[in-house]
Coordinates of C-alpha atoms in Angstrom, one line a residue:
Chain P
D1 CA 264.0 277.5 -34.6
T2 CA 262.9 279.1 -31.3
A3 CA 263.3 276.8 -28.3
V4 CA 260.9 278.5 -26.0
S5 CA 258.4 280.9 -27.5
Q6 CA 255.8 283.1 -25.9
T7 CA 252.9 285.1 -27.3
P8 CA 252.2 288.0 -27.2
K9 CA 255.5 289.8 -26.8
Y10 CA 253.7 293.0 -25.7
L11 CA 250.4 293.3 -23.9
V12 CA 248.8 296.6 -23.0
T13 CA 245.5 296.5 -21.3
Q14 CA 243.1 298.2 -18.9
M15 CA 242.7 297.4 -15.2
G16 CA 240.1 294.9 -14.6
N17 CA 240.5 293.0 -17.9
D18 CA 241.3 289.3 -18.2
K19 CA 244.3 288.3 -20.4
S20 CA 246.2 285.2 -21.4
I21 CA 249.9 284.5 -22.2
K22 CA 250.9 281.4 -24.1
C23 CA 254.1 279.5 -24.0
E24 CA 255.5 276.6 -26.0
Q25 CA 258.8 274.8 -25.9
N26 CA 260.2 272.4 -28.6
L27 CA 263.1 271.1 -26.5
G28 CA 261.3 268.0 -25.3
H29 CA 261.6 269.1 -21.7
D30 CA 259.4 267.8 -18.9
T31 CA 259.3 270.9 -16.8
M32 CA 258.0 274.4 -17.5
Y33 CA 257.9 277.6 -15.4
W34 CA 256.4 281.0 -15.2
Y35 CA 258.5 283.8 -13.8
K36 CA 257.7 287.5 -13.1
Q37 CA 260.4 290.2 -13.4
D38 CA 259.3 293.4 -11.9
S39 CA 260.5 297.0 -12.5
K40 CA 263.4 296.4 -10.1
K41 CA 264.5 293.5 -12.3
F42 CA 263.9 290.9 -9.6
L43 CA 263.1 287.6 -11.2
K44 CA 260.7 285.5 -9.1
I45 CA 259.2 282.1 -9.8
M46 CA 255.4 281.9 -9.9
F47 CA 254.6 278.4 -11.0
S48 CA 256.2 275.2 -12.2
Y49 CA 254.7 272.2 -14.0
N50 CA 256.4 268.8 -14.5
N51 CA 254.7 266.5 -17.0
K52 CA 251.6 268.7 -16.8
E53 CA 251.4 268.4 -13.1
L54 CA 251.7 271.5 -10.9
I55 CA 254.7 271.2 -8.6
I56 CA 255.5 274.7 -7.5
N57 CA 252.9 277.3 -6.7
E58 CA 254.5 280.3 -5.0
T59 CA 252.4 282.9 -3.1
V60 CA 250.6 284.2 -6.2
P61 CA 247.1 285.7 -6.1
N62 CA 244.3 283.4 -7.2
R63 CA 243.7 285.7 -10.2
F64 CA 246.7 284.0 -11.8
S65 CA 245.8 280.5 -13.2
P66 CA 248.3 278.4 -15.1
K67 CA 247.3 275.6 -17.4
S68 CA 249.4 273.0 -19.1
P69 CA 247.5 271.1 -21.8
D70 CA 250.5 269.0 -22.6
K71 CA 254.2 268.9 -21.7
A72 CA 255.2 271.3 -24.4
H73 CA 252.7 274.1 -23.5
L74 CA 252.2 276.2 -20.4
N75 CA 249.7 279.1 -20.5
L76 CA 249.0 281.8 -17.9
H77 CA 245.6 283.4 -17.5
I78 CA 245.2 286.5 -15.4
N79 CA 241.8 287.7 -14.2
S80 CA 240.9 291.2 -13.1
L81 CA 244.3 292.7 -14.0
E82 CA 245.7 295.3 -11.5
L83 CA 248.3 298.0 -11.9
G84 CA 250.8 295.9 -9.9
D85 CA 250.6 293.1 -12.4
S86 CA 252.6 295.3 -14.8
A87 CA 255.9 293.4 -15.3
V88 CA 257.8 291.1 -17.8
Y89 CA 256.6 287.5 -17.6
F90 CA 259.0 284.9 -18.7
C91 CA 258.2 281.3 -19.5
A92 CA 261.1 278.8 -19.1
S93 CA 261.7 275.1 -19.4
S94 CA 264.2 272.5 -18.2
Q95 CA 264.8 268.8 -18.6
G96 CA 263.5 268.0 -15.2
P97 CA 262.3 269.6 -12.0
G98 CA 264.4 270.9 -9.1
G99 CA 267.2 273.3 -9.1
N100 CA 269.9 271.3 -10.8
F101 CA 268.9 271.7 -14.5
E102 CA 269.7 274.6 -16.8
Q103 CA 266.5 276.6 -17.5
F104 CA 265.9 277.9 -21.0
F105 CA 263.8 281.1 -21.1
G106 CA 261.4 282.5 -23.6
P107 CA 261.8 286.1 -24.9
G108 CA 259.3 287.4 -22.3
T109 CA 255.9 289.1 -22.4
R110 CA 255.9 292.7 -21.4
L111 CA 252.6 293.4 -19.7
T112 CA 251.4 297.0 -19.0
V113 CA 248.2 297.5 -17.1
L114 CA 246.8 301.0 -17.4
Chain A
R1 CA 267.8 288.8 4.6
K2 CA 267.4 288.1 0.9
E3 CA 268.0 284.5 -0.2
V4 CA 270.6 285.6 -2.8
E5 CA 272.3 289.0 -2.5
Q6 CA 274.4 290.8 -5.1
D7 CA 275.8 294.2 -5.5
P8 CA 273.5 295.8 -8.1
G9 CA 276.3 298.0 -9.5
P10 CA 276.6 299.5 -12.0
F11 CA 280.2 298.5 -12.7
N12 CA 281.7 300.6 -15.5
V13 CA 284.9 299.0 -16.6
P14 CA 287.3 299.8 -19.4
E15 CA 287.7 297.3 -22.2
G16 CA 290.4 294.8 -21.5
A17 CA 290.2 295.1 -17.7
T18 CA 289.4 292.3 -15.2
V19 CA 286.3 292.5 -13.2
A20 CA 284.9 290.4 -10.4
F21 CA 281.4 290.0 -9.0
N22 CA 280.4 288.5 -5.7
C23 CA 277.2 286.9 -4.4
T24 CA 276.1 285.5 -1.1
Y25 CA 273.3 283.1 -0.4
S26 CA 271.4 282.4 2.8
N27 CA 270.3 278.7 2.5
S28 CA 273.2 276.5 3.5
A29 CA 271.3 273.5 2.0
S30 CA 271.5 274.9 -1.5
Q31 CA 272.8 272.3 -4.0
S32 CA 273.5 274.0 -7.3
F33 CA 274.9 277.3 -8.3
F34 CA 274.9 279.2 -11.6
W35 CA 275.7 282.5 -13.2
Y36 CA 273.1 283.6 -15.8
R37 CA 273.5 286.6 -18.1
Q38 CA 270.7 288.9 -19.1
D39 CA 271.1 291.5 -21.8
C40 CA 268.9 294.6 -21.8
R41 CA 265.3 293.8 -22.6
K42 CA 266.2 290.1 -23.2
E43 CA 265.7 286.8 -21.4
P44 CA 268.2 285.4 -19.0
K45 CA 270.6 282.8 -20.4
L46 CA 273.0 280.4 -18.6
L47 CA 276.5 281.7 -18.6
M48 CA 278.1 278.9 -16.5
S49 CA 277.5 276.5 -13.7
V50 CA 279.6 276.9 -10.6
Y51 CA 281.3 273.8 -9.1
S52 CA 282.8 273.4 -5.6
S53 CA 286.3 273.1 -7.1
G54 CA 285.9 276.2 -9.1
N55 CA 285.7 276.2 -12.9
E56 CA 286.8 278.2 -15.9
D57 CA 285.2 278.8 -19.3
G58 CA 287.5 280.9 -21.5
R59 CA 287.8 284.3 -20.0
F60 CA 285.3 283.5 -17.2
T61 CA 286.1 281.9 -13.9
A62 CA 283.6 280.9 -11.2
Q63 CA 284.3 280.0 -7.6
L64 CA 282.1 278.6 -4.8
N65 CA 282.9 278.9 -1.1
R66 CA 280.3 276.7 0.7
A67 CA 281.6 277.6 4.2
S68 CA 281.1 281.3 3.6
Q69 CA 278.1 280.8 1.3
Y70 CA 279.7 282.9 -1.3
I71 CA 280.0 282.7 -5.1
S72 CA 282.1 284.7 -7.4
L73 CA 282.6 285.4 -11.1
L74 CA 285.8 286.8 -12.6
I75 CA 285.9 288.1 -16.2
R76 CA 289.3 288.6 -17.7
D77 CA 290.2 290.7 -20.7
S78 CA 286.7 292.2 -20.8
K79 CA 285.0 292.8 -24.2
L80 CA 282.3 295.3 -25.1
S81 CA 280.0 292.4 -25.7
D82 CA 280.3 291.5 -22.0
S83 CA 278.1 294.4 -21.1
A84 CA 275.0 292.9 -19.5
T85 CA 273.4 292.1 -16.1
Y86 CA 274.9 289.1 -14.4
L87 CA 272.5 287.1 -12.3
C88 CA 273.7 284.9 -9.4
V89 CA 271.4 281.8 -9.2
V90 CA 271.1 279.2 -6.4
G91 CA 269.2 276.0 -6.7
R92 CA 267.6 273.4 -4.5
E93 CA 264.0 272.4 -5.2
K94 CA 263.8 275.5 -7.4
L95 CA 266.1 278.2 -8.8
T96 CA 266.4 281.4 -6.8
F97 CA 267.7 284.4 -8.7
G98 CA 269.7 287.4 -7.3
T99 CA 268.7 290.8 -8.6
G100 CA 271.8 291.0 -10.7
T101 CA 274.9 293.0 -11.1
R102 CA 274.9 295.4 -14.1
L103 CA 278.2 295.6 -16.0
T104 CA 279.1 298.1 -18.7
I105 CA 282.3 297.8 -20.6
I106 CA 283.6 301.1 -21.8
P107 CA 285.6 301.4 -25.0

């Protein structure tokens, strides 16, 4: 019974390609997030959606486009992949928005751009 | 200055010892404070929230000093299973994560 699931777990691709990562949560939470954890293990928020509405959009290149078809899903599409996009991408969810709620993380998608 | 600063370690500590981590944060308007734990190649998971009066959960004690903008985590009687990276997390409109302190418990 996985609470927050992501697919794929590993993604290896060439520079310039377009790829998508999918995320689903079965916790009934209203808020979902995408984080990027780089090689130095720094975990940084990219986007947050609350009830399918974008509420946080950090300084992320336009090549990254999130999409939330419903409250339980938040996908991330990346165009024209670059070497610097190599990282672990974590999806997370919480009961509500803001910094007061515990966030539950998915297992991560390890993206390698060659 | 980073929003949340932690000593990256590594801390190599013998089993049964007590170990303490510190963390400082820059935004005095921060409202919520947490310690998350991240095992190698795994996702972060909440270890405990940190309250102004200090709080304890078994072998773990967390303290918050708002005046000094400082958070601490104390682990008593450390176990091999405590080996992980401990992330200091500060919240307001979003969560901001420190880069983590790596702890290895040695048998």
